[in-house]
XYZ file of C-alpha atoms in Angstrom:
481
model
C 25.198 7.685 -10.657
C 27.453 7.667 -7.573
C 28.993 4.927 -6.204
C 26.994 2.667 -4.100
C 28.117 2.588 -0.310
C 29.622 -0.658 0.877
C 28.027 -2.751 4.003
C 30.263 -1.591 6.951
C 28.921 -4.376 9.181
C 30.184 -7.914 7.967
C 27.329 -10.517 7.474
C 27.657 -14.072 8.006
C 28.070 -16.219 4.786
C 25.134 -17.761 3.364
C 26.278 -20.836 4.634
C 26.508 -19.607 8.309
C 23.147 -17.824 8.091
C 21.107 -20.213 5.925
C 19.948 -17.629 4.019
C 21.076 -16.244 0.450
C 22.041 -12.813 -0.117
C 19.593 -11.095 -2.430
C 20.597 -9.117 -5.643
C 21.159 -5.722 -3.569
C 22.687 -6.945 -0.383
C 19.609 -7.731 1.399
C 19.005 -11.513 2.944
C 16.608 -13.501 1.073
C 14.956 -14.504 4.166
C 11.349 -14.350 2.947
C 9.658 -17.904 2.147
C 7.359 -18.560 -0.661
C 4.427 -18.585 2.149
C 5.657 -15.124 3.471
C 5.133 -13.734 -0.188
C 2.027 -15.606 -0.969
C 0.357 -14.267 1.962
C 1.847 -10.902 1.728
C 0.477 -10.559 -1.844
C -3.074 -11.833 -0.827
C -3.197 -9.822 2.183
C -1.504 -6.659 0.759
C -4.804 -5.725 -0.746
C -6.860 -5.969 2.211
C -6.401 -2.829 4.236
C -8.245 -1.428 7.377
C -10.007 0.999 4.666
C -12.130 -1.915 3.592
C -13.484 -2.579 7.165
C -14.016 0.955 7.950
C -14.220 3.119 5.104
C -16.850 1.197 3.061
C -19.666 2.489 4.882
C -19.390 5.889 3.849
C -18.922 4.820 0.109
C -22.282 2.885 0.219
C -24.237 5.966 1.919
C -22.793 7.992 -1.105
C -23.476 5.848 -3.914
C -25.739 2.854 -2.652
C -25.148 -0.472 -4.500
C -23.564 1.301 -7.386
C -20.468 1.734 -4.964
C -20.030 -1.930 -6.751
C -18.830 -0.011 -10.163
C -16.660 2.455 -8.088
C -14.775 -0.813 -6.442
C -14.904 -2.345 -9.975
C -13.255 0.756 -11.518
C -10.547 1.193 -9.224
C -10.049 -2.665 -8.950
C -9.699 -2.516 -12.525
C -6.904 0.468 -12.471
C -5.196 -1.282 -9.844
C -4.865 -4.403 -11.625
C -3.484 -2.563 -14.678
C -0.971 -0.699 -12.692
C 0.111 -4.136 -10.924
C 0.495 -5.633 -14.227
C 2.765 -2.919 -15.449
C 5.112 -3.047 -12.084
C 4.745 -7.118 -12.346
C 6.561 -6.623 -15.843
C 9.451 -4.424 -14.379
C 9.957 -6.311 -11.125
C 9.684 -9.886 -12.713
C 12.554 -8.845 -14.753
C 14.629 -6.878 -12.402
C 13.768 -7.500 -8.236
C 14.846 -4.747 -6.233
C 13.794 -3.794 -3.000
C 13.648 -0.152 -4.725
C 10.744 -1.221 -7.131
C 9.268 1.503 -8.838
C 11.622 3.976 -7.515
C 14.395 2.186 -8.992
C 12.965 1.354 -12.283
C 11.768 5.466 -12.633
C 15.628 6.443 -11.749
C 16.505 4.348 -14.497
C 13.901 4.984 -17.240
C 12.787 8.697 -16.498
C 15.846 9.933 -15.035
C 17.533 10.174 -11.661
C 14.980 13.261 -10.493
C 12.017 10.726 -10.897
C 13.639 7.920 -8.715
C 14.549 10.272 -6.087
C 11.255 12.263 -6.175
C 8.980 9.151 -6.007
C 10.936 7.293 -3.476
C 10.904 9.935 -1.016
C 7.107 10.573 -1.621
C 6.641 7.265 -1.048
C 8.629 6.806 2.092
C 6.547 10.093 3.265
C 3.551 8.519 2.537
C 4.271 5.293 4.763
C 5.762 6.896 7.519
C 2.474 9.151 7.962
C 0.744 5.994 7.731
C 2.492 4.510 10.705
C 0.961 7.431 12.786
C -2.294 6.832 11.697
C -2.626 3.169 12.235
C -0.675 3.177 15.460
C -3.491 5.577 16.516
C -6.234 3.688 15.184
C -4.843 0.338 16.786
C -4.345 2.489 19.979
C -7.856 3.538 20.434
C -9.242 -0.150 19.996
C -6.607 -1.394 22.498
C -7.667 1.214 25.082
C -11.319 0.384 24.819
C -9.878 -3.023 26.000
C -7.715 -2.226 28.681
C -8.372 1.608 29.567
C -5.849 1.576 32.429
C -3.144 2.008 29.573
C -3.606 5.282 27.971
C -4.031 5.709 24.164
C -0.362 7.218 23.612
C 1.005 4.207 25.810
C -0.755 1.655 23.409
C 0.565 3.559 20.405
C 4.144 3.720 21.687
C 3.714 -0.370 22.771
C 2.590 -1.428 19.469
C 5.317 0.859 17.345
C 8.100 -0.265 19.690
C 6.932 -4.102 19.286
C 6.604 -4.134 15.356
C 9.811 -1.931 15.083
C 11.603 -4.736 17.119
C 10.284 -7.531 14.883
C 11.597 -5.789 11.645
C 14.957 -5.249 13.247
C 15.178 -9.062 14.155
C 15.124 -10.071 10.845
C 13.249 -10.005 7.468
C 11.933 -13.535 8.175
C 10.438 -11.968 11.330
C 8.709 -9.628 9.288
C 7.348 -12.301 7.043
C 5.896 -14.357 9.848
C 4.334 -11.838 11.497
C 2.691 -10.459 8.246
C 1.857 -14.230 7.315
C -0.444 -14.789 10.501
C -1.652 -10.974 10.328
C -2.707 -11.513 6.515
C -3.816 -14.939 7.092
C -6.375 -13.730 9.904
C -7.749 -10.870 7.841
C -8.073 -13.543 4.718
C -9.749 -16.156 6.798
C -11.982 -13.407 8.445
C -13.213 -12.062 4.855
C -13.571 -15.518 3.265
C -15.853 -16.571 6.207
C -17.644 -13.137 5.981
C -18.214 -13.900 2.147
C -19.414 -17.529 2.729
C -21.961 -16.742 5.848
C -23.112 -13.714 4.157
C -23.996 -15.454 0.916
C -25.716 -18.178 2.528
C -27.660 -15.701 4.493
C -28.633 -13.829 1.396
C -30.347 -16.731 -0.086
C -31.756 -18.135 3.254
C -29.407 -21.335 3.311
C -27.643 -20.295 6.791
C -28.299 -22.948 9.114
C -29.573 -21.438 12.689
C -30.204 -18.391 11.233
C -33.458 -16.601 11.329
C -32.551 -14.330 8.700
C -34.723 -14.401 5.432
C -33.571 -14.819 2.271
C -33.242 -11.453 0.413
C -31.757 -12.396 -2.844
C -30.508 -9.628 -4.660
C -33.468 -7.416 -4.250
C -32.008 -4.878 -1.931
C -29.468 -4.109 -5.091
C -32.729 -2.286 -6.895
C -35.369 -2.156 -4.619
C -34.388 1.316 -2.631
C -34.155 3.562 -5.510
C -32.645 1.631 -8.119
C -28.807 0.307 -8.497
C -27.872 4.100 -8.630
C -30.411 5.757 -6.146
C -27.977 9.220 -6.414
C -27.563 9.191 -10.038
C -24.268 8.239 -12.234
C -22.289 10.751 -10.425
C -22.402 9.032 -7.559
C -20.034 6.405 -8.831
C -17.354 8.902 -8.863
C -17.910 9.924 -5.619
C -17.636 6.672 -4.542
C -14.216 6.418 -6.362
C -12.655 9.086 -4.296
C -13.971 7.345 -0.952
C -12.425 4.062 -1.963
C -9.263 4.373 -4.110
C -6.963 4.865 -1.247
C -8.267 1.477 0.440
C -5.958 0.008 -2.312
C -2.753 1.112 -1.489
C -0.520 -1.469 -0.550
C -0.917 -4.038 -3.226
C 2.624 -2.965 -4.709
C 4.457 -4.055 -1.356
C 5.040 -7.517 -2.641
C 7.282 -6.076 -5.314
C 9.507 -4.539 -2.762
C 9.395 -7.867 -0.638
C 10.193 -10.153 -3.453
C 13.816 -8.753 -3.615
C 14.292 -10.521 -0.327
C 12.740 -13.836 -1.317
C 14.397 -17.272 -2.654
C 12.969 -16.700 -6.132
C 11.969 -13.246 -6.639
C 10.993 -13.709 -10.483
C 8.320 -16.545 -9.431
C 7.064 -14.518 -6.478
C 6.354 -11.559 -8.631
C 5.097 -13.554 -11.524
C 2.379 -15.313 -9.176
C 1.623 -12.219 -7.259
C 0.901 -10.227 -10.588
C -1.425 -13.036 -11.976
C -3.480 -13.413 -9.010
C -4.140 -9.882 -8.296
C -7.353 -9.787 -10.247
C -9.004 -12.920 -8.181
C -7.632 -11.215 -4.935
C -9.501 -7.900 -5.907
C -12.469 -9.499 -7.196
C -13.055 -11.776 -4.163
C -12.067 -9.581 -1.145
C -13.473 -6.409 -2.233
C -16.237 -6.698 -4.704
C -17.267 -9.828 -3.338
C -17.795 -8.669 0.588
C -19.176 -5.503 -0.575
C -21.770 -7.350 -2.889
C -22.715 -9.552 0.529
C -23.257 -6.200 2.378
C -25.679 -4.160 -0.412
C -27.523 -7.611 -0.594
C -28.133 -8.261 2.987
C -29.167 -4.679 3.689
C -30.824 -1.566 2.026
C -27.922 0.818 1.147
C -29.753 3.267 2.939
C -30.186 1.426 6.270
C -28.952 3.617 9.261
C -27.023 0.779 10.788
C -24.465 0.799 8.162
C -23.306 4.446 9.077
C -24.008 3.838 12.872
C -22.198 0.436 13.235
C -19.951 0.112 9.926
C -20.824 -2.113 7.009
C -19.601 -5.254 8.196
C -20.763 -4.978 11.706
C -24.301 -4.110 10.360
C -24.136 -7.297 7.918
C -23.266 -9.265 10.756
C -25.723 -7.930 13.216
C -28.502 -8.491 10.731
C -27.486 -12.322 10.141
C -27.789 -12.736 13.751
C -24.137 -13.056 14.750
C -23.567 -12.384 18.308
C -20.775 -9.893 19.509
C -20.536 -8.803 15.778
C -18.913 -5.595 16.997
C -16.138 -7.130 19.181
C -15.358 -9.618 16.632
C -14.919 -7.033 13.786
C -12.784 -5.019 16.473
C -10.296 -7.823 16.502
C -10.260 -7.784 12.647
C -9.822 -4.347 12.171
C -6.973 -4.397 14.890
C -5.412 -7.131 12.820
C -5.324 -5.073 9.710
C -4.140 -2.164 11.612
C -1.319 -4.184 13.009
C -0.875 -5.566 9.665
C -0.607 -2.079 7.860
C 1.899 -0.834 10.516
C 4.202 -3.962 10.142
C 3.923 -3.620 6.114
C 4.495 0.197 6.322
C 7.410 -0.020 8.479
C 9.152 -2.539 5.942
C 8.249 -0.589 2.943
C 9.203 2.607 4.154
C 12.569 1.256 5.599
C 13.235 -0.790 2.107
C 12.641 2.515 0.193
C 15.062 4.347 2.419
C 17.477 1.680 1.755
C 17.316 1.716 -2.063
C 17.598 5.502 -1.830
C 20.930 4.898 0.338
C 22.277 2.454 -2.371
C 21.711 4.990 -5.086
C 23.358 8.097 -3.301
C 19.891 9.838 -2.562
C 19.831 9.139 1.018
C 22.357 9.055 3.719
C 24.805 6.371 3.417
C 24.063 4.685 6.624
C 20.621 3.499 5.548
C 22.133 1.528 2.777
C 24.214 -0.340 5.214
C 23.098 -3.989 6.834
C 23.847 -5.371 10.081
C 24.928 -9.042 10.663
C 21.307 -10.496 10.300
C 21.230 -8.527 6.733
C 18.629 -5.888 8.044
C 19.143 -2.318 7.113
C 18.848 -1.073 10.885
C 19.634 2.645 10.257
C 16.722 2.801 7.408
C 14.323 1.091 9.884
C 15.343 3.421 12.903
C 14.967 6.551 10.567
C 11.983 5.446 9.395
C 10.394 4.983 12.634
C 11.646 7.886 14.298
C 9.408 9.962 11.834
C 6.757 7.646 12.288
C 6.805 8.732 16.259
C 7.325 12.370 15.600
C 4.117 12.028 13.407
C 2.207 10.228 16.281
C 3.225 12.958 18.586
C 2.087 15.426 16.357
C -1.301 13.572 16.007
C -1.970 13.840 19.684
C -0.514 17.455 20.362
C -1.617 19.227 16.979
C -4.098 16.757 15.222
C -6.019 19.559 13.438
C -2.925 21.521 12.347
C 0.538 19.967 11.627
C -0.783 16.439 11.576
C -3.549 17.207 9.377
C -1.077 18.814 7.154
C 0.797 15.877 6.929
C -2.051 13.785 6.063
C -3.539 16.126 3.289
C -0.060 16.508 1.791
C 0.570 12.944 1.763
C -2.907 12.088 0.151
C -2.640 11.959 -3.363
C 0.892 10.269 -3.382
C -0.665 6.907 -4.131
C -2.137 8.042 -7.172
C 1.112 9.735 -8.065
C 3.144 6.454 -7.600
C 0.651 4.600 -9.783
C 1.389 7.650 -12.696
C 5.086 7.136 -12.417
C 4.633 3.385 -12.683
C 2.748 4.045 -15.793
C 5.089 6.255 -17.515
C 8.117 4.084 -16.072
C 6.883 1.067 -18.002
C 6.062 2.937 -21.097
C 9.788 3.757 -21.146
C 11.103 0.365 -19.619
C 9.472 -1.861 -22.176
C 11.903 -0.678 -24.697
C 15.045 -0.977 -22.426
C 13.981 -4.517 -21.630
C 13.324 -5.516 -25.257
C 16.746 -4.041 -26.044
C 18.864 -5.519 -23.210
C 17.238 -8.579 -21.769
C 14.014 -9.604 -23.858
C 14.271 -13.170 -22.241
C 13.380 -11.690 -18.793
C 9.902 -10.136 -19.951
C 8.090 -13.175 -18.594
C 5.202 -10.939 -17.257
C 3.895 -8.563 -20.219
C 1.516 -5.658 -19.786
C -1.729 -6.318 -22.158
C -2.312 -4.280 -24.892
C 0.822 -2.240 -24.563
C 0.795 0.655 -25.204
C -2.845 1.270 -25.395
C -3.967 0.102 -21.972
C -0.854 1.853 -20.271
C -2.207 5.080 -21.854
C -5.746 4.519 -20.710
C -4.765 3.719 -17.337
C -2.509 7.137 -17.239
C -5.940 8.881 -18.315
C -7.747 7.161 -15.594
C -5.752 8.087 -12.807
C -5.376 11.490 -14.150
C -9.086 11.785 -14.128
C -9.458 10.794 -10.407
C -6.819 13.295 -9.599
C -8.809 15.897 -11.697
C -11.904 15.224 -10.179
C -10.705 15.099 -6.625
C -10.394 19.172 -7.257
C -14.178 19.073 -7.130
C -14.410 17.524 -3.869
C -13.705 19.387 -0.979
C -11.712 17.240 1.015
C -10.089 15.813 -2.231
C -9.111 19.554 -3.334
C -7.044 20.113 -0.445
C -5.499 16.639 -0.470
C -4.468 17.207 -4.309
C -3.078 20.743 -3.675
C -0.894 19.891 -0.813
C 0.191 16.836 -2.251
C 1.185 18.684 -5.555
C 2.888 21.213 -3.502
C 4.945 18.603 -1.614
C 5.604 17.018 -4.621
C 6.963 19.942 -6.324
C 9.281 20.728 -3.555
C 10.761 17.311 -3.504
C 11.178 17.359 -7.648
C 12.814 20.682 -7.321
C 15.353 19.498 -4.645
C 16.039 16.488 -6.901
C 16.642 18.689 -9.845
C 18.807 21.188 -7.944
C 20.784 18.024 -6.709
C 21.460 16.778 -10.276
C 22.386 20.077 -11.525
C 24.781 20.436 -8.645
C 26.400 16.945 -9.286
C 26.577 17.691 -12.845
C 28.570 21.036 -12.320
C 30.916 19.369 -9.748
C 31.568 16.546 -12.258
C 32.506 18.936 -14.824
C 34.735 21.006 -12.890
C 36.729 17.794 -11.521
C 37.165 16.661 -15.201
C 38.252 19.874 -16.444
C 42.093 19.900 -17.278
């Protein structure tokens, strides 16, 4: 391992700033309420609101099984990551753990792939948010809105980690309240108990009345998995953010233990309400979106406008977290000598300014590609990062297999979170993720994502291996008498 670069900007002392430095030089500026809401809101992405309609159309009520299977996979991955993060909280999270457990090449590769994934997401979410805002204020062109939201959230992240936490607290809070309200109102309507609504009680009849629970056959469950798996990406962000909190171990432990009910309520609960209120083949689901269609059938006025506000909030939340996550991964890579040394420096507010600016610059470039060459260059970026989420989860699994032995040998007292049925459930999760990747090859859109993502991953891994070899050769040359 190369020596870590030192910070050139002198930060004020903890007494002066009112914040304590975290283990890796960043400021511990995230409060417990920030971490709690980041953990809760991290699993509620814009994909849940806008992507569920196609999944319901493909699998019918059986989409609940698709969400349940992917949800279980994410719970297991988060349990493994929580085991490592509670023992050693760091902004590099799984990349830093892979560096130690699997080798320098693994930490370098998965760190840069994860950074690449999130800076492409920045462009996707900025464009999605700009479309909604342009509909409200058409005087400002779409590219202008994309620029505005990117600049505002960049300024937020540059101000302090506390600013990021505060913005995310309110963004996530709105999402949580919206989903909770939707589930409550929808459940009352399902059983005809919603005051002032003319909606007749449907009970759970829609789950079986229109061709059965699996109208398109059991194979549709797998198709549904491909459609919903990427809406779960983001649950791991809390393990990166924990490194900048007052009590990282407590934050990670709490987030890991609560992931089951978070996925159960927000994903399975809300989708169950939708497919109970409406027949799965109701054209309104595809025309309006699943949540808007459900609100319309209940009789909630201005359902479309309400959902636009919620989707915009989810988009801004994803943008905010995406920039934070990409910058912290770049910071960690810089600390380990796998990125420019400037990325590992913090300013007087304890913020990795160069890492944030570097990440957002690539995000701006991706936004430009989206407007200039949406069907060529940007489509390539989108597809070549499409399977990275699954690669990340696979690396977490293999890392945990190795890290358990390291932790037991060096600091068993830090194993406050343990993976269930180790190592059998870890291997079962590896098999589940591998199966999804292989099954994606049978799908036209999925095949292109897997192939391009594998090619990009192979290029990054090759770069990592060559760098390691050159460093080793240089070290040997310097140590020769």
